[in-house]
Amino acid sequence: MFPQPWVQRDGGEAIRLDDFAGTGWQLLTMDSVDAPTSAGVTVVRLGGDVHEVDNVLGRWMATHDCCAALVRPDHYVFGTAASPGEIRALLDEMYRRLR
């Protein structure tokens, strides 16, 4: 299962990540990562779109040595990318398996 941290947008009220990103597939990246836009996938840039309240995802990504995580609608991790160059391949693999 993927962590469910508290996040803030522009200093606003802290909300759960799912309340910000909604349902469906989510690609969570660090702010410095340029992620491709993909149909059916919500891209959330941590430190860009939202800021973590407690650094749960920052620690999770450091522990898993990744800069991005693709999360299924049931909140299980489909896969991770160790570098920005691996993100497109991760998305392509998701689409291949969904066909």
Backbone as XML, in Angstrom:
<?xml version="1.0"?>
<chain id="A" units="angstrom">
  <residue number="1" name="MET">
    <atom name="N" x="0.843" y="-1.189" z="0.000"/>
    <atom name="CA" x="0.000" y="0.000" z="0.000"/>
    <atom name="C" x="0.882" y="1.244" z="0.000"/>
  </residue>
  <residue number="2" name="PHE">
    <atom name="N" x="0.404" y="2.260" z="-0.703"/>
    <atom name="CA" x="1.124" y="3.521" z="-0.763"/>
    <atom name="C" x="0.738" y="4.370" z="0.439"/>
  </residue>
  <residue number="3" name="PRO">
    <atom name="N" x="1.681" y="5.098" z="1.012"/>
    <atom name="CA" x="1.362" y="5.952" z="2.169"/>
    <atom name="C" x="0.300" y="6.998" z="1.822"/>
  </residue>
  <residue number="4" name="GLN">
    <atom name="N" x="-0.424" y="7.417" z="2.805"/>
    <atom name="CA" x="-1.470" y="8.432" z="2.643"/>
    <atom name="C" x="-1.114" y="9.646" z="3.504"/>
  </residue>
  <residue number="5" name="PRO">
    <atom name="N" x="-0.259" y="10.528" z="2.993"/>
    <atom name="CA" x="0.221" y="11.649" z="3.805"/>
    <atom name="C" x="-0.741" y="12.829" z="3.815"/>
  </residue>
  <residue number="6" name="TRP">
    <atom name="N" x="-0.473" y="13.735" z="4.729"/>
    <atom name="CA" x="-1.142" y="15.028" z="4.745"/>
    <atom name="C" x="-0.357" y="15.958" z="3.831"/>
  </residue>
  <residue number="7" name="VAL">
    <atom name="N" x="-1.059" y="16.714" z="2.992"/>
    <atom name="CA" x="-0.419" y="17.660" z="2.081"/>
    <atom name="C" x="-1.115" y="19.012" z="2.173"/>
  </residue>
  <residue number="8" name="GLN">
    <atom name="N" x="-0.409" y="20.038" z="1.714"/>
    <atom name="CA" x="-0.974" y="21.388" z="1.661"/>
    <atom name="C" x="-0.719" y="21.968" z="0.285"/>
  </residue>
  <residue number="9" name="ARG">
    <atom name="N" x="-1.630" y="22.793" z="-0.148"/>
    <atom name="CA" x="-1.456" y="23.515" z="-1.407"/>
    <atom name="C" x="-1.386" y="24.996" z="-1.089"/>
  </residue>
  <residue number="10" name="ASP">
    <atom name="N" x="-0.264" y="25.619" z="-1.409"/>
    <atom name="CA" x="-0.073" y="27.058" z="-1.201"/>
    <atom name="C" x="-0.422" y="27.515" z="0.207"/>
  </residue>
  <residue number="11" name="GLY">
    <atom name="N" x="0.024" y="26.771" z="1.220"/>
    <atom name="CA" x="-0.189" y="27.167" z="2.605"/>
    <atom name="C" x="-1.613" y="27.010" z="3.098"/>
  </residue>
  <residue number="12" name="GLY">
    <atom name="N" x="-2.443" y="26.340" z="2.325"/>
    <atom name="CA" x="-3.835" y="26.132" z="2.727"/>
    <atom name="C" x="-3.968" y="25.067" z="3.798"/>
  </residue>
  <residue number="13" name="GLU">
    <atom name="N" x="-5.180" y="24.650" z="4.011"/>
    <atom name="CA" x="-5.488" y="23.627" z="5.010"/>
    <atom name="C" x="-4.860" y="22.295" z="4.617"/>
  </residue>
  <residue number="14" name="ALA">
    <atom name="N" x="-4.381" y="21.546" z="5.592"/>
    <atom name="CA" x="-3.816" y="20.223" z="5.343"/>
    <atom name="C" x="-4.941" y="19.253" z="5.006"/>
  </residue>
  <residue number="15" name="ILE">
    <atom name="N" x="-4.754" y="18.506" z="3.909"/>
    <atom name="CA" x="-5.720" y="17.496" z="3.479"/>
    <atom name="C" x="-4.957" y="16.225" z="3.123"/>
  </residue>
  <residue number="16" name="ARG">
    <atom name="N" x="-5.667" y="15.123" z="3.051"/>
    <atom name="CA" x="-5.052" y="13.866" z="2.639"/>
    <atom name="C" x="-4.753" y="13.925" z="1.140"/>
  </residue>
  <residue number="17" name="LEU">
    <atom name="N" x="-3.701" y="13.228" z="0.736"/>
    <atom name="CA" x="-3.293" y="13.225" z="-0.661"/>
    <atom name="C" x="-4.441" y="12.822" z="-1.580"/>
  </residue>
  <residue number="18" name="ASP">
    <atom name="N" x="-5.211" y="11.804" z="-1.202"/>
    <atom name="CA" x="-6.326" y="11.359" z="-2.042"/>
    <atom name="C" x="-7.372" y="12.448" z="-2.235"/>
  </residue>
  <residue number="19" name="ASP">
    <atom name="N" x="-7.570" y="13.281" z="-1.226"/>
    <atom name="CA" x="-8.531" y="14.373" z="-1.364"/>
    <atom name="C" x="-8.034" y="15.404" z="-2.368"/>
  </residue>
  <residue number="20" name="PHE">
    <atom name="N" x="-6.726" y="15.530" z="-2.505"/>
    <atom name="CA" x="-6.149" y="16.444" z="-3.487"/>
    <atom name="C" x="-6.142" y="15.818" z="-4.882"/>
  </residue>
  <residue number="21" name="ALA">
    <atom name="N" x="-5.645" y="14.584" z="-4.978"/>
    <atom name="CA" x="-5.422" y="13.939" z="-6.276"/>
    <atom name="C" x="-6.657" y="13.251" z="-6.833"/>
  </residue>
  <residue number="22" name="GLY">
    <atom name="N" x="-7.609" y="12.923" z="-5.988"/>
    <atom name="CA" x="-8.803" y="12.233" z="-6.460"/>
    <atom name="C" x="-8.579" y="10.738" z="-6.608"/>
  </residue>
  <residue number="23" name="THR">
    <atom name="N" x="-9.491" y="10.106" z="-7.302"/>
    <atom name="CA" x="-9.420" y="8.656" z="-7.490"/>
    <atom name="C" x="-8.747" y="8.344" z="-8.819"/>
  </residue>
  <residue number="24" name="GLY">
    <atom name="N" x="-8.400" y="7.113" z="-9.010"/>
    <atom name="CA" x="-7.774" y="6.699" z="-10.261"/>
    <atom name="C" x="-6.272" y="6.549" z="-10.114"/>
  </residue>
  <residue number="25" name="TRP">
    <atom name="N" x="-5.619" y="6.370" z="-11.252"/>
    <atom name="CA" x="-4.168" y="6.219" z="-11.287"/>
    <atom name="C" x="-3.499" y="7.529" z="-10.918"/>
  </residue>
  <residue number="26" name="GLN">
    <atom name="N" x="-2.414" y="7.446" z="-10.141"/>
    <atom name="CA" x="-1.668" y="8.633" z="-9.730"/>
    <atom name="C" x="-0.178" y="8.398" z="-9.963"/>
  </residue>
  <residue number="27" name="LEU">
    <atom name="N" x="0.476" y="9.408" z="-10.535"/>
    <atom name="CA" x="1.925" y="9.393" z="-10.668"/>
    <atom name="C" x="2.455" y="10.469" z="-9.748"/>
  </residue>
  <residue number="28" name="LEU">
    <atom name="N" x="3.132" y="10.045" z="-8.673"/>
    <atom name="CA" x="3.688" y="10.976" z="-7.693"/>
    <atom name="C" x="5.163" y="11.162" z="-7.991"/>
  </residue>
  <residue number="29" name="THR">
    <atom name="N" x="5.586" y="12.418" z="-8.139"/>
    <atom name="CA" x="6.984" y="12.701" z="-8.445"/>
    <atom name="C" x="7.523" y="13.762" z="-7.493"/>
  </residue>
  <residue number="30" name="MET">
    <atom name="N" x="8.828" y="13.835" z="-7.426"/>
    <atom name="CA" x="9.465" y="14.924" z="-6.705"/>
    <atom name="C" x="9.380" y="16.162" z="-7.589"/>
  </residue>
  <residue number="31" name="ASP">
    <atom name="N" x="9.435" y="17.337" z="-7.012"/>
    <atom name="CA" x="9.243" y="18.591" z="-7.735"/>
    <atom name="C" x="10.184" y="18.760" z="-8.919"/>
  </residue>
  <residue number="32" name="SER">
    <atom name="N" x="11.406" y="18.319" z="-8.782"/>
    <atom name="CA" x="12.400" y="18.535" z="-9.833"/>
    <atom name="C" x="12.251" y="17.584" z="-11.020"/>
  </residue>
  <residue number="33" name="VAL">
    <atom name="N" x="11.335" y="16.630" z="-10.930"/>
    <atom name="CA" x="11.163" y="15.632" z="-11.983"/>
    <atom name="C" x="10.135" y="16.123" z="-12.995"/>
  </residue>
  <residue number="34" name="ASP">
    <atom name="N" x="10.511" y="16.101" z="-14.265"/>
    <atom name="CA" x="9.603" y="16.477" z="-15.344"/>
    <atom name="C" x="8.872" y="15.222" z="-15.796"/>
  </residue>
  <residue number="35" name="ALA">
    <atom name="N" x="7.603" y="15.087" z="-15.412"/>
    <atom name="CA" x="6.836" y="13.885" z="-15.719"/>
    <atom name="C" x="5.942" y="14.124" z="-16.928"/>
  </residue>
  <residue number="36" name="PRO">
    <atom name="N" x="5.852" y="13.143" z="-17.815"/>
    <atom name="CA" x="4.967" y="13.287" z="-18.964"/>
    <atom name="C" x="3.508" y="13.240" z="-18.537"/>
  </residue>
  <residue number="37" name="THR">
    <atom name="N" x="2.675" y="13.957" z="-19.257"/>
    <atom name="CA" x="1.238" y="13.905" z="-19.016"/>
    <atom name="C" x="0.694" y="12.683" z="-19.743"/>
  </residue>
  <residue number="38" name="SER">
    <atom name="N" x="-0.121" y="11.889" z="-19.059"/>
    <atom name="CA" x="-0.681" y="10.685" z="-19.657"/>
    <atom name="C" x="-2.173" y="10.626" z="-19.393"/>
  </residue>
  <residue number="39" name="ALA">
    <atom name="N" x="-2.907" y="10.162" z="-20.385"/>
    <atom name="CA" x="-4.354" y="10.046" z="-20.258"/>
    <atom name="C" x="-4.707" y="9.094" z="-19.131"/>
  </residue>
  <residue number="40" name="GLY">
    <atom name="N" x="-5.596" y="9.523" z="-18.263"/>
    <atom name="CA" x="-6.071" y="8.674" z="-17.189"/>
    <atom name="C" x="-5.174" y="8.620" z="-15.968"/>
  </residue>
  <residue number="41" name="VAL">
    <atom name="N" x="-4.109" y="9.419" z="-15.945"/>
    <atom name="CA" x="-3.178" y="9.420" z="-14.819"/>
    <atom name="C" x="-3.062" y="10.839" z="-14.279"/>
  </residue>
  <residue number="42" name="THR">
    <atom name="N" x="-3.321" y="11.002" z="-12.986"/>
    <atom name="CA" x="-3.141" y="12.296" z="-12.333"/>
    <atom name="C" x="-1.692" y="12.411" z="-11.895"/>
  </residue>
  <residue number="43" name="VAL">
    <atom name="N" x="-1.004" y="13.448" z="-12.374"/>
    <atom name="CA" x="0.390" y="13.676" z="-11.996"/>
    <atom name="C" x="0.418" y="14.671" z="-10.846"/>
  </residue>
  <residue number="44" name="VAL">
    <atom name="N" x="1.072" y="14.291" z="-9.750"/>
    <atom name="CA" x="1.208" y="15.159" z="-8.577"/>
    <atom name="C" x="2.692" y="15.360" z="-8.311"/>
  </residue>
  <residue number="45" name="ARG">
    <atom name="N" x="3.135" y="16.605" z="-8.353"/>
    <atom name="CA" x="4.535" y="16.936" z="-8.077"/>
    <atom name="C" x="4.659" y="17.368" z="-6.621"/>
  </residue>
  <residue number="46" name="LEU">
    <atom name="N" x="5.340" y="16.560" z="-5.826"/>
    <atom name="CA" x="5.546" y="16.878" z="-4.415"/>
    <atom name="C" x="6.554" y="18.010" z="-4.306"/>
  </residue>
  <residue number="47" name="GLY">
    <atom name="N" x="6.185" y="19.053" z="-3.628"/>
    <atom name="CA" x="7.033" y="20.232" z="-3.539"/>
    <atom name="C" x="6.695" y="21.245" z="-4.609"/>
  </residue>
  <residue number="48" name="GLY">
    <atom name="N" x="5.878" y="20.846" z="-5.579"/>
    <atom name="CA" x="5.442" y="21.740" z="-6.646"/>
    <atom name="C" x="3.952" y="21.985" z="-6.544"/>
  </residue>
  <residue number="49" name="ASP">
    <atom name="N" x="3.156" y="20.957" z="-6.893"/>
    <atom name="CA" x="1.698" y="21.060" z="-6.810"/>
    <atom name="C" x="1.227" y="21.123" z="-5.366"/>
  </residue>
  <residue number="50" name="VAL">
    <atom name="N" x="1.824" y="20.296" z="-4.545"/>
    <atom name="CA" x="1.492" y="20.244" z="-3.117"/>
    <atom name="C" x="2.773" y="20.092" z="-2.309"/>
  </residue>
  <residue number="51" name="HIS">
    <atom name="N" x="2.678" y="20.429" z="-1.044"/>
    <atom name="CA" x="3.798" y="20.279" z="-0.117"/>
    <atom name="C" x="3.368" y="19.333" z="0.990"/>
  </residue>
  <residue number="52" name="GLU">
    <atom name="N" x="4.255" y="18.424" z="1.339"/>
    <atom name="CA" x="3.955" y="17.493" z="2.424"/>
    <atom name="C" x="4.018" y="18.188" z="3.771"/>
  </residue>
  <residue number="53" name="VAL">
    <atom name="N" x="3.153" y="17.777" z="4.668"/>
    <atom name="CA" x="3.156" y="18.311" z="6.021"/>
    <atom name="C" x="4.207" y="17.593" z="6.866"/>
  </residue>
  <residue number="54" name="ASP">
    <atom name="N" x="4.365" y="16.288" z="6.664"/>
    <atom name="CA" x="5.210" y="15.484" z="7.556"/>
    <atom name="C" x="6.323" y="14.692" z="6.862"/>
  </residue>
  <residue number="55" name="ASN">
    <atom name="N" x="6.577" y="14.928" z="5.573"/>
    <atom name="CA" x="7.647" y="14.286" z="4.801"/>
    <atom name="C" x="7.523" y="12.765" z="4.718"/>
  </residue>
  <residue number="56" name="VAL">
    <atom name="N" x="6.330" y="12.235" z="4.818"/>
    <atom name="CA" x="6.117" y="10.789" z="4.707"/>
    <atom name="C" x="6.551" y="10.285" z="3.330"/>
  </residue>
  <residue number="57" name="LEU">
    <atom name="N" x="6.143" y="10.970" z="2.271"/>
    <atom name="CA" x="6.490" y="10.508" z="0.926"/>
    <atom name="C" x="7.955" y="10.747" z="0.593"/>
  </residue>
  <residue number="58" name="GLY">
    <atom name="N" x="8.513" y="11.825" z="1.078"/>
    <atom name="CA" x="9.942" y="12.055" z="0.866"/>
    <atom name="C" x="10.772" y="10.925" z="1.449"/>
  </residue>
  <residue number="59" name="ARG">
    <atom name="N" x="10.422" y="10.499" z="2.655"/>
    <atom name="CA" x="11.127" y="9.375" z="3.297"/>
    <atom name="C" x="10.852" y="8.071" z="2.554"/>
  </residue>
  <residue number="60" name="TRP">
    <atom name="N" x="9.596" y="7.873" z="2.125"/>
    <atom name="CA" x="9.228" y="6.653" z="1.402"/>
    <atom name="C" x="10.032" y="6.555" z="0.113"/>
  </residue>
  <residue number="61" name="MET">
    <atom name="N" x="10.114" y="7.657" z="-0.635"/>
    <atom name="CA" x="10.860" y="7.642" z="-1.901"/>
    <atom name="C" x="12.353" y="7.437" z="-1.664"/>
  </residue>
  <residue number="62" name="ALA">
    <atom name="N" x="12.888" y="8.009" z="-0.610"/>
    <atom name="CA" x="14.302" y="7.798" z="-0.287"/>
    <atom name="C" x="14.553" y="6.337" z="0.079"/>
  </residue>
  <residue number="63" name="THR">
    <atom name="N" x="13.664" y="5.752" z="0.867"/>
    <atom name="CA" x="13.791" y="4.349" z="1.264"/>
    <atom name="C" x="13.733" y="3.426" z="0.054"/>
  </residue>
  <residue number="64" name="HIS">
    <atom name="N" x="12.869" y="3.752" z="-0.914"/>
    <atom name="CA" x="12.692" y="2.916" z="-2.106"/>
    <atom name="C" x="13.564" y="3.375" z="-3.277"/>
  </residue>
  <residue number="65" name="ASP">
    <atom name="N" x="14.450" y="4.333" z="-3.017"/>
    <atom name="CA" x="15.404" y="4.828" z="-4.015"/>
    <atom name="C" x="14.718" y="5.163" z="-5.340"/>
  </residue>
  <residue number="66" name="CYS">
    <atom name="N" x="13.685" y="5.998" z="-5.250"/>
    <atom name="CA" x="12.956" y="6.366" z="-6.460"/>
    <atom name="C" x="12.643" y="7.861" z="-6.479"/>
  </residue>
  <residue number="67" name="CYS">
    <atom name="N" x="12.348" y="8.353" z="-7.665"/>
    <atom name="CA" x="11.947" y="9.752" z="-7.818"/>
    <atom name="C" x="10.487" y="9.858" z="-8.227"/>
  </residue>
  <residue number="68" name="ALA">
    <atom name="N" x="9.862" y="8.708" z="-8.514"/>
    <atom name="CA" x="8.453" y="8.695" z="-8.907"/>
    <atom name="C" x="7.837" y="7.348" z="-8.553"/>
  </residue>
  <residue number="69" name="ALA">
    <atom name="N" x="6.536" y="7.384" z="-8.270"/>
    <atom name="CA" x="5.793" y="6.153" z="-7.996"/>
    <atom name="C" x="4.469" y="6.215" z="-8.741"/>
  </residue>
  <residue number="70" name="LEU">
    <atom name="N" x="4.131" y="5.130" z="-9.412"/>
    <atom name="CA" x="2.847" y="5.012" z="-10.098"/>
    <atom name="C" x="1.936" y="4.178" z="-9.206"/>
  </residue>
  <residue number="71" name="VAL">
    <atom name="N" x="0.833" y="4.785" z="-8.772"/>
    <atom name="CA" x="-0.056" y="4.166" z="-7.790"/>
    <atom name="C" x="-1.383" y="3.809" z="-8.452"/>
  </residue>
  <residue number="72" name="ARG">
    <atom name="N" x="-1.810" y="2.567" z="-8.238"/>
    <atom name="CA" x="-3.068" y="2.082" z="-8.811"/>
    <atom name="C" x="-4.259" y="2.703" z="-8.085"/>
  </residue>
  <residue number="73" name="PRO">
    <atom name="N" x="-5.448" y="2.611" z="-8.684"/>
    <atom name="CA" x="-6.646" y="3.152" z="-8.023"/>
    <atom name="C" x="-6.952" y="2.514" z="-6.666"/>
  </residue>
  <residue number="74" name="ASP">
    <atom name="N" x="-6.462" y="1.292" z="-6.419"/>
    <atom name="CA" x="-6.691" y="0.637" z="-5.125"/>
    <atom name="C" x="-5.588" y="0.972" z="-4.116"/>
  </residue>
  <residue number="75" name="HIS">
    <atom name="N" x="-4.730" y="1.926" z="-4.452"/>
    <atom name="CA" x="-3.669" y="2.460" z="-3.586"/>
    <atom name="C" x="-2.454" y="1.554" z="-3.450"/>
  </residue>
  <residue number="76" name="TYR">
    <atom name="N" x="-2.379" y="0.500" z="-4.243"/>
    <atom name="CA" x="-1.170" y="-0.313" z="-4.280"/>
    <atom name="C" x="-0.215" y="0.283" z="-5.304"/>
  </residue>
  <residue number="77" name="VAL">
    <atom name="N" x="1.064" y="0.133" z="-5.060"/>
    <atom name="CA" x="2.074" y="0.683" z="-5.958"/>
    <atom name="C" x="2.225" y="-0.235" z="-7.168"/>
  </residue>
  <residue number="78" name="PHE">
    <atom name="N" x="2.017" y="0.313" z="-8.361"/>
    <atom name="CA" x="2.229" y="-0.434" z="-9.602"/>
    <atom name="C" x="3.722" y="-0.572" z="-9.869"/>
  </residue>
  <residue number="79" name="GLY">
    <atom name="N" x="4.456" y="0.511" z="-9.660"/>
    <atom name="CA" x="5.893" y="0.484" z="-9.890"/>
    <atom name="C" x="6.517" y="1.819" z="-9.546"/>
  </residue>
  <residue number="80" name="THR">
    <atom name="N" x="7.834" y="1.840" z="-9.542"/>
    <atom name="CA" x="8.568" y="3.066" z="-9.242"/>
    <atom name="C" x="9.591" y="3.327" z="-10.340"/>
  </residue>
  <residue number="81" name="ALA">
    <atom name="N" x="10.064" y="4.561" z="-10.387"/>
    <atom name="CA" x="11.119" y="4.949" z="-11.321"/>
    <atom name="C" x="12.282" y="5.507" z="-10.510"/>
  </residue>
  <residue number="82" name="ALA">
    <atom name="N" x="13.460" y="4.955" z="-10.731"/>
    <atom name="CA" x="14.647" y="5.420" z="-10.011"/>
    <atom name="C" x="15.196" y="6.707" z="-10.609"/>
  </residue>
  <residue number="83" name="SER">
    <atom name="N" x="14.846" y="6.966" z="-11.875"/>
    <atom name="CA" x="15.314" y="8.183" z="-12.537"/>
    <atom name="C" x="14.189" y="8.731" z="-13.413"/>
  </residue>
  <residue number="84" name="PRO">
    <atom name="N" x="14.240" y="10.014" z="-13.746"/>
    <atom name="CA" x="13.204" y="10.589" z="-14.612"/>
    <atom name="C" x="13.085" y="9.861" z="-15.946"/>
  </residue>
  <residue number="85" name="GLY">
    <atom name="N" x="14.184" y="9.343" z="-16.462"/>
    <atom name="CA" x="14.151" y="8.631" z="-17.730"/>
    <atom name="C" x="13.356" y="7.337" z="-17.698"/>
  </residue>
  <residue number="86" name="GLU">
    <atom name="N" x="13.106" y="6.789" z="-16.521"/>
    <atom name="CA" x="12.354" y="5.534" z="-16.395"/>
    <atom name="C" x="10.843" y="5.744" z="-16.323"/>
  </residue>
  <residue number="87" name="ILE">
    <atom name="N" x="10.398" y="6.979" z="-16.164"/>
    <atom name="CA" x="8.967" y="7.235" z="-15.965"/>
    <atom name="C" x="8.148" y="6.844" z="-17.188"/>
  </residue>
  <residue number="88" name="ARG">
    <atom name="N" x="8.581" y="7.218" z="-18.382"/>
    <atom name="CA" x="7.837" y="6.883" z="-19.605"/>
    <atom name="C" x="7.694" y="5.376" z="-19.739"/>
  </residue>
  <residue number="89" name="ALA">
    <atom name="N" x="8.756" y="4.614" z="-19.478"/>
    <atom name="CA" x="8.695" y="3.155" z="-19.568"/>
    <atom name="C" x="7.706" y="2.592" z="-18.552"/>
  </residue>
  <residue number="90" name="LEU">
    <atom name="N" x="7.653" y="3.180" z="-17.373"/>
    <atom name="CA" x="6.712" y="2.742" z="-16.342"/>
    <atom name="C" x="5.270" y="2.955" z="-16.805"/>
  </residue>
  <residue number="91" name="LEU">
    <atom name="N" x="4.990" y="4.121" z="-17.377"/>
    <atom name="CA" x="3.646" y="4.403" z="-17.896"/>
    <atom name="C" x="3.311" y="3.492" z="-19.073"/>
  </residue>
  <residue number="92" name="ASP">
    <atom name="N" x="4.267" y="3.269" z="-19.963"/>
    <atom name="CA" x="4.037" y="2.373" z="-21.099"/>
    <atom name="C" x="3.704" y="0.964" z="-20.628"/>
  </residue>
  <residue number="93" name="GLU">
    <atom name="N" x="4.395" y="0.497" z="-19.588"/>
    <atom name="CA" x="4.120" y="-0.838" z="-19.045"/>
    <atom name="C" x="2.713" y="-0.906" z="-18.456"/>
  </residue>
  <residue number="94" name="MET">
    <atom name="N" x="2.273" y="0.151" z="-17.781"/>
    <atom name="CA" x="0.915" y="0.185" z="-17.244"/>
    <atom name="C" x="-0.099" y="0.048" z="-18.376"/>
  </residue>
  <residue number="95" name="TYR">
    <atom name="N" x="0.055" y="0.846" z="-19.430"/>
    <atom name="CA" x="-0.887" y="0.793" z="-20.555"/>
    <atom name="C" x="-0.854" y="-0.569" z="-21.239"/>
  </residue>
  <residue number="96" name="ARG">
    <atom name="N" x="0.337" y="-1.161" z="-21.376"/>
    <atom name="CA" x="0.453" y="-2.481" z="-21.996"/>
    <atom name="C" x="-0.329" y="-3.520" z="-21.200"/>
  </residue>
  <residue number="97" name="ARG">
    <atom name="N" x="-0.214" y="-3.478" z="-19.889"/>
    <atom name="CA" x="-0.913" y="-4.465" z="-19.047"/>
    <atom name="C" x="-2.417" y="-4.238" z="-19.000"/>
  </residue>
  <residue number="98" name="LEU">
    <atom name="N" x="-2.850" y="-3.018" z="-19.218"/>
    <atom name="CA" x="-4.284" y="-2.725" z="-19.163"/>
    <atom name="C" x="-5.017" y="-3.075" z="-20.458"/>
  </residue>
  <residue number="99" name="ARG">
    <atom name="N" x="-4.282" y="-3.346" z="-21.514"/>
    <atom name="CA" x="-4.920" y="-3.687" z="-22.801"/>
    <atom name="C" x="-5.545" y="-5.035" z="-22.772"/>
  </residue>
</chain>
